[in-house]
Amino acid sequence: MKLLKRRSLLRAGAAMLAAVASPALANIQKSNVRSLALHNLHTGERQTLDYWIDGAYVPETLQSANHLLRDYHNNEIHVIEPKLLDLVNLLQRHLGSTADVQVISGYRSPATNAAMHEHSVGVAAHSLHMQGMAMDIRLGDVALDRLRNAALALQAGGVGFYPAEDFVHVDVGRVRRW
Ligand SMILES: [Zn+2]
């Protein structure tokens, strides 16, 4: 009986060591805070947002994200899908990027989107920007094609590549690419 107990203790100890050594667990432990440093290039606003702490989204911080990612044409604010923040956060972690996320476009009101759609072939009539599900971004410390490839690899939504405008569109809609 005593021996059995000791054995199972040893087994438990070995299992714990294995768990600690597991990179997956290490990642979880490091993810107690999910943070994004967002820089809205149109308004010049920059903010570091700890938007997820210890297993839950932080409502006030999500509101700050909604505000920072508003339609800069008319200051209309819309809820930004938290999964979109997670997607960008994950991209940065995969790429080892610590730079600000430079945001070219976040939320777009229907009016702004319609005006842009009229003047640009690259703007969809029913863009996911209108649902707070898309961002056009670049990272100061990652080449644009690497950012695009990492986004494609995640298979987490749509990825659009705009090298001439120097940004990548990411969204949390259906998986597709252009
Ligand atoms: Zn876009």
PDB file of C-alpha atoms and ligand atoms in Angstrom:
ATOM      1  CA  MET A   1       0.000   0.000   0.000  1.00  0.00           C
ATOM      2  CA  LYS A   2       2.735   2.369   1.065  1.00  0.00           C
ATOM      3  CA  LEU A   3       4.765   1.546  -2.015  1.00  0.00           C
ATOM      4  CA  LEU A   4       1.797   2.060  -4.275  1.00  0.00           C
ATOM      5  CA  LYS A   5       1.198   5.455  -2.799  1.00  0.00           C
ATOM      6  CA  ARG A   6       4.798   6.439  -3.268  1.00  0.00           C
ATOM      7  CA  ARG A   7       4.689   5.264  -6.861  1.00  0.00           C
ATOM      8  CA  SER A   8       1.611   7.222  -7.661  1.00  0.00           C
ATOM      9  CA  LEU A   9       3.164  10.256  -6.032  1.00  0.00           C
ATOM     10  CA  LEU A  10       6.203   9.831  -8.246  1.00  0.00           C
ATOM     11  CA  ARG A  11       3.954   9.482 -11.239  1.00  0.00           C
ATOM     12  CA  ALA A  12       2.104  12.614 -10.266  1.00  0.00           C
ATOM     13  CA  GLY A  13       5.398  14.426  -9.826  1.00  0.00           C
ATOM     14  CA  ALA A  14       6.597  13.348 -13.250  1.00  0.00           C
ATOM     15  CA  ALA A  15       3.315  14.399 -14.783  1.00  0.00           C
ATOM     16  CA  MET A  16       3.620  17.814 -13.172  1.00  0.00           C
ATOM     17  CA  LEU A  17       7.143  18.253 -14.483  1.00  0.00           C
ATOM     18  CA  ALA A  18       5.982  17.291 -17.955  1.00  0.00           C
ATOM     19  CA  ALA A  19       3.152  19.789 -17.714  1.00  0.00           C
ATOM     20  CA  VAL A  20       5.465  22.583 -16.635  1.00  0.00           C
ATOM     21  CA  ALA A  21       7.825  21.803 -19.474  1.00  0.00           C
ATOM     22  CA  SER A  22       5.012  21.836 -22.034  1.00  0.00           C
ATOM     23  CA  PRO A  23       5.253  24.893 -24.280  1.00  0.00           C
ATOM     24  CA  ALA A  24       1.469  24.968 -24.631  1.00  0.00           C
ATOM     25  CA  LEU A  25       1.047  25.452 -20.908  1.00  0.00           C
ATOM     26  CA  ALA A  26       3.816  28.024 -20.806  1.00  0.00           C
ATOM     27  CA  ASN A  27       1.847  29.956 -23.406  1.00  0.00           C
ATOM     28  CA  ILE A  28      -1.309  29.809 -21.353  1.00  0.00           C
ATOM     29  CA  GLN A  29       0.537  31.056 -18.288  1.00  0.00           C
ATOM     30  CA  LYS A  30       1.975  33.936 -20.251  1.00  0.00           C
ATOM     31  CA  SER A  31      -1.474  34.802 -21.550  1.00  0.00           C
ATOM     32  CA  ASN A  32      -2.971  35.928 -18.252  1.00  0.00           C
ATOM     33  CA  VAL A  33      -3.062  39.337 -19.878  1.00  0.00           C
ATOM     34  CA  ARG A  34      -3.839  39.918 -23.523  1.00  0.00           C
ATOM     35  CA  SER A  35      -2.570  43.289 -24.536  1.00  0.00           C
ATOM     36  CA  LEU A  36      -2.605  45.339 -27.722  1.00  0.00           C
ATOM     37  CA  ALA A  37      -0.813  48.602 -28.386  1.00  0.00           C
ATOM     38  CA  LEU A  38      -3.015  50.272 -30.982  1.00  0.00           C
ATOM     39  CA  HIS A  39      -2.027  53.341 -32.944  1.00  0.00           C
ATOM     40  CA  ASN A  40      -4.749  54.919 -35.043  1.00  0.00           C
ATOM     41  CA  LEU A  41      -2.835  56.576 -37.868  1.00  0.00           C
ATOM     42  CA  HIS A  42      -5.711  58.903 -38.807  1.00  0.00           C
ATOM     43  CA  THR A  43      -6.340  60.391 -35.375  1.00  0.00           C
ATOM     44  CA  GLY A  44      -2.829  59.941 -33.998  1.00  0.00           C
ATOM     45  CA  GLU A  45      -4.265  58.272 -30.906  1.00  0.00           C
ATOM     46  CA  ARG A  46      -2.174  55.565 -29.320  1.00  0.00           C
ATOM     47  CA  GLN A  47      -3.109  53.356 -26.421  1.00  0.00           C
ATOM     48  CA  THR A  48      -1.904  50.127 -24.830  1.00  0.00           C
ATOM     49  CA  LEU A  49      -4.965  48.095 -23.996  1.00  0.00           C
ATOM     50  CA  ASP A  50      -4.904  45.174 -21.549  1.00  0.00           C
ATOM     51  CA  TYR A  51      -8.229  44.022 -22.847  1.00  0.00           C
ATOM     52  CA  TRP A  52      -8.317  40.480 -21.396  1.00  0.00           C
ATOM     53  CA  ILE A  53      -7.149  39.616 -17.898  1.00  0.00           C
ATOM     54  CA  ASP A  54      -7.250  36.275 -16.076  1.00  0.00           C
ATOM     55  CA  GLY A  55      -9.762  34.591 -18.307  1.00  0.00           C
ATOM     56  CA  ALA A  56     -12.135  37.429 -19.071  1.00  0.00           C
ATOM     57  CA  TYR A  57     -12.462  40.416 -21.361  1.00  0.00           C
ATOM     58  CA  VAL A  58     -12.266  43.749 -19.574  1.00  0.00           C
ATOM     59  CA  PRO A  59     -15.411  45.725 -20.533  1.00  0.00           C
ATOM     60  CA  GLU A  60     -13.935  49.204 -19.957  1.00  0.00           C
ATOM     61  CA  THR A  61     -10.876  48.379 -22.021  1.00  0.00           C
ATOM     62  CA  LEU A  62     -13.012  46.977 -24.821  1.00  0.00           C
ATOM     63  CA  GLN A  63     -14.837  50.305 -24.809  1.00  0.00           C
ATOM     64  CA  SER A  64     -11.522  52.107 -25.178  1.00  0.00           C
ATOM     65  CA  ALA A  65     -10.781  49.873 -28.158  1.00  0.00           C
ATOM     66  CA  ASN A  66     -14.178  50.682 -29.658  1.00  0.00           C
ATOM     67  CA  HIS A  67     -13.402  54.369 -29.282  1.00  0.00           C
ATOM     68  CA  LEU A  68      -9.893  54.170 -30.686  1.00  0.00           C
ATOM     69  CA  LEU A  69     -11.089  52.124 -33.667  1.00  0.00           C
ATOM     70  CA  ARG A  70     -14.070  54.377 -34.431  1.00  0.00           C
ATOM     71  CA  ASP A  71     -14.926  55.761 -37.845  1.00  0.00           C
ATOM     72  CA  TYR A  72     -12.611  58.769 -37.962  1.00  0.00           C
ATOM     73  CA  HIS A  73     -14.658  60.415 -40.718  1.00  0.00           C
ATOM     74  CA  ASN A  74     -17.646  61.059 -38.463  1.00  0.00           C
ATOM     75  CA  ASN A  75     -16.550  59.752 -35.030  1.00  0.00           C
ATOM     76  CA  GLU A  76     -19.217  57.040 -35.065  1.00  0.00           C
ATOM     77  CA  ILE A  77     -18.432  54.294 -32.574  1.00  0.00           C
ATOM     78  CA  HIS A  78     -19.365  50.649 -32.984  1.00  0.00           C
ATOM     79  CA  VAL A  79     -18.620  47.551 -30.928  1.00  0.00           C
ATOM     80  CA  ILE A  80     -15.423  45.922 -32.137  1.00  0.00           C
ATOM     81  CA  GLU A  81     -15.618  42.139 -32.064  1.00  0.00           C
ATOM     82  CA  PRO A  82     -13.269  41.000 -29.233  1.00  0.00           C
ATOM     83  CA  LYS A  83     -12.253  38.023 -31.371  1.00  0.00           C
ATOM     84  CA  LEU A  84     -10.738  40.507 -33.803  1.00  0.00           C
ATOM     85  CA  LEU A  85      -8.515  41.855 -31.023  1.00  0.00           C
ATOM     86  CA  ASP A  86      -7.562  38.249 -30.180  1.00  0.00           C
ATOM     87  CA  LEU A  87      -6.696  37.616 -33.812  1.00  0.00           C
ATOM     88  CA  VAL A  88      -4.340  40.593 -33.969  1.00  0.00           C
ATOM     89  CA  ASN A  89      -2.900  39.715 -30.563  1.00  0.00           C
ATOM     90  CA  LEU A  90      -2.221  36.163 -31.736  1.00  0.00           C
ATOM     91  CA  LEU A  91      -0.645  37.407 -34.962  1.00  0.00           C
ATOM     92  CA  GLN A  92       1.777  39.554 -33.009  1.00  0.00           C
ATOM     93  CA  ARG A  93       2.679  36.689 -30.703  1.00  0.00           C
ATOM     94  CA  HIS A  94       3.284  34.332 -33.624  1.00  0.00           C
ATOM     95  CA  LEU A  95       5.451  36.927 -35.338  1.00  0.00           C
ATOM     96  CA  GLY A  96       7.287  37.983 -32.189  1.00  0.00           C
ATOM     97  CA  SER A  97       6.163  41.532 -32.845  1.00  0.00           C
ATOM     98  CA  THR A  98       6.283  44.059 -30.036  1.00  0.00           C
ATOM     99  CA  ALA A  99       5.588  47.142 -32.126  1.00  0.00           C
ATOM    100  CA  ASP A 100       2.401  49.175 -32.090  1.00  0.00           C
ATOM    101  CA  VAL A 101      -0.346  47.894 -34.327  1.00  0.00           C
ATOM    102  CA  GLN A 102      -0.718  50.691 -36.859  1.00  0.00           C
ATOM    103  CA  VAL A 103      -4.383  50.913 -37.746  1.00  0.00           C
ATOM    104  CA  ILE A 104      -5.330  52.307 -41.138  1.00  0.00           C
ATOM    105  CA  SER A 105      -8.991  51.397 -40.781  1.00  0.00           C
ATOM    106  CA  GLY A 106     -11.131  49.894 -38.033  1.00  0.00           C
ATOM    107  CA  TYR A 107     -14.858  50.497 -37.862  1.00  0.00           C
ATOM    108  CA  ARG A 108     -16.505  52.080 -40.905  1.00  0.00           C
ATOM    109  CA  SER A 109     -20.007  53.472 -40.709  1.00  0.00           C
ATOM    110  CA  PRO A 110     -22.338  52.567 -43.586  1.00  0.00           C
ATOM    111  CA  ALA A 111     -22.066  56.158 -44.895  1.00  0.00           C
ATOM    112  CA  THR A 112     -18.272  56.126 -44.929  1.00  0.00           C
ATOM    113  CA  ASN A 113     -18.138  52.668 -46.455  1.00  0.00           C
ATOM    114  CA  ALA A 114     -20.576  53.629 -49.206  1.00  0.00           C
ATOM    115  CA  ALA A 115     -18.506  56.712 -50.048  1.00  0.00           C
ATOM    116  CA  MET A 116     -15.296  54.669 -50.101  1.00  0.00           C
ATOM    117  CA  HIS A 117     -16.925  51.912 -52.146  1.00  0.00           C
ATOM    118  CA  GLU A 118     -17.873  54.460 -54.783  1.00  0.00           C
ATOM    119  CA  HIS A 119     -14.302  55.681 -55.113  1.00  0.00           C
ATOM    120  CA  SER A 120     -12.279  52.529 -54.713  1.00  0.00           C
ATOM    121  CA  VAL A 121     -12.546  49.085 -56.250  1.00  0.00           C
ATOM    122  CA  GLY A 122     -10.853  47.641 -53.147  1.00  0.00           C
ATOM    123  CA  VAL A 123     -13.754  48.482 -50.822  1.00  0.00           C
ATOM    124  CA  ALA A 124     -16.584  45.944 -50.618  1.00  0.00           C
ATOM    125  CA  ALA A 125     -20.171  47.178 -50.471  1.00  0.00           C
ATOM    126  CA  HIS A 126     -20.876  44.997 -47.443  1.00  0.00           C
ATOM    127  CA  SER A 127     -17.516  45.265 -45.766  1.00  0.00           C
ATOM    128  CA  LEU A 128     -16.989  43.566 -42.421  1.00  0.00           C
ATOM    129  CA  HIS A 129     -15.514  46.896 -41.275  1.00  0.00           C
ATOM    130  CA  MET A 130     -19.165  47.948 -40.899  1.00  0.00           C
ATOM    131  CA  GLN A 131     -19.702  45.238 -38.285  1.00  0.00           C
ATOM    132  CA  GLY A 132     -16.569  45.923 -36.276  1.00  0.00           C
ATOM    133  CA  MET A 133     -15.134  42.645 -37.525  1.00  0.00           C
ATOM    134  CA  ALA A 134     -12.241  43.921 -39.653  1.00  0.00           C
ATOM    135  CA  MET A 135      -9.058  45.944 -39.352  1.00  0.00           C
ATOM    136  CA  ASP A 136      -6.544  47.192 -41.899  1.00  0.00           C
ATOM    137  CA  ILE A 137      -3.158  47.089 -40.212  1.00  0.00           C
ATOM    138  CA  ARG A 138       0.595  47.092 -40.524  1.00  0.00           C
ATOM    139  CA  LEU A 139       3.340  46.385 -37.960  1.00  0.00           C
ATOM    140  CA  GLY A 140       6.465  48.499 -37.768  1.00  0.00           C
ATOM    141  CA  ASP A 141       8.679  45.507 -36.990  1.00  0.00           C
ATOM    142  CA  VAL A 142       7.296  42.937 -39.455  1.00  0.00           C
ATOM    143  CA  ALA A 143       7.449  42.923 -43.255  1.00  0.00           C
ATOM    144  CA  LEU A 144       4.034  43.160 -44.857  1.00  0.00           C
ATOM    145  CA  ASP A 145       4.223  39.805 -46.639  1.00  0.00           C
ATOM    146  CA  ARG A 146       5.201  38.058 -43.388  1.00  0.00           C
ATOM    147  CA  LEU A 147       2.174  39.608 -41.720  1.00  0.00           C
ATOM    148  CA  ARG A 148      -0.020  38.432 -44.589  1.00  0.00           C
ATOM    149  CA  ASN A 149       1.409  34.901 -44.470  1.00  0.00           C
ATOM    150  CA  ALA A 150       0.947  34.644 -40.713  1.00  0.00           C
ATOM    151  CA  ALA A 151      -2.652  35.791 -41.047  1.00  0.00           C
ATOM    152  CA  LEU A 152      -3.281  33.212 -43.783  1.00  0.00           C
ATOM    153  CA  ALA A 153      -1.717  30.480 -41.646  1.00  0.00           C
ATOM    154  CA  LEU A 154      -4.080  31.229 -38.760  1.00  0.00           C
ATOM    155  CA  GLN A 155      -7.125  30.432 -40.921  1.00  0.00           C
ATOM    156  CA  ALA A 156      -9.163  32.662 -38.640  1.00  0.00           C
ATOM    157  CA  GLY A 157     -11.006  34.774 -41.208  1.00  0.00           C
ATOM    158  CA  GLY A 158     -10.459  36.890 -44.292  1.00  0.00           C
ATOM    159  CA  VAL A 159      -7.052  38.216 -45.309  1.00  0.00           C
ATOM    160  CA  GLY A 160      -6.566  40.927 -47.924  1.00  0.00           C
ATOM    161  CA  PHE A 161      -3.130  42.008 -49.141  1.00  0.00           C
ATOM    162  CA  TYR A 162      -2.656  45.657 -50.142  1.00  0.00           C
ATOM    163  CA  PRO A 163       1.071  46.145 -50.783  1.00  0.00           C
ATOM    164  CA  ALA A 164       0.589  49.437 -52.652  1.00  0.00           C
ATOM    165  CA  GLU A 165      -1.226  50.924 -49.648  1.00  0.00           C
ATOM    166  CA  ASP A 166       1.103  49.110 -47.246  1.00  0.00           C
ATOM    167  CA  PHE A 167      -1.472  47.269 -45.148  1.00  0.00           C
ATOM    168  CA  VAL A 168      -3.074  43.888 -44.601  1.00  0.00           C
ATOM    169  CA  HIS A 169      -6.799  43.548 -44.082  1.00  0.00           C
ATOM    170  CA  VAL A 170      -7.746  40.984 -41.444  1.00  0.00           C
ATOM    171  CA  ASP A 171     -11.262  40.063 -40.366  1.00  0.00           C
ATOM    172  CA  VAL A 172     -13.038  37.419 -38.335  1.00  0.00           C
ATOM    173  CA  GLY A 173     -15.538  36.509 -41.009  1.00  0.00           C
ATOM    174  CA  ARG A 174     -15.344  33.443 -43.244  1.00  0.00           C
ATOM    175  CA  VAL A 175     -11.864  32.185 -44.148  1.00  0.00           C
ATOM    176  CA  ARG A 176     -11.015  33.693 -47.538  1.00  0.00           C
ATOM    177  CA  ARG A 177      -8.196  35.617 -49.195  1.00  0.00           C
ATOM    178  CA  TRP A 178      -7.625  38.270 -51.817  1.00  0.00           C
TER     179      TRP A 178
HETATM  180 ZN    ZN B   1     -10.180  46.229 -44.759  1.00  0.00          ZN
END
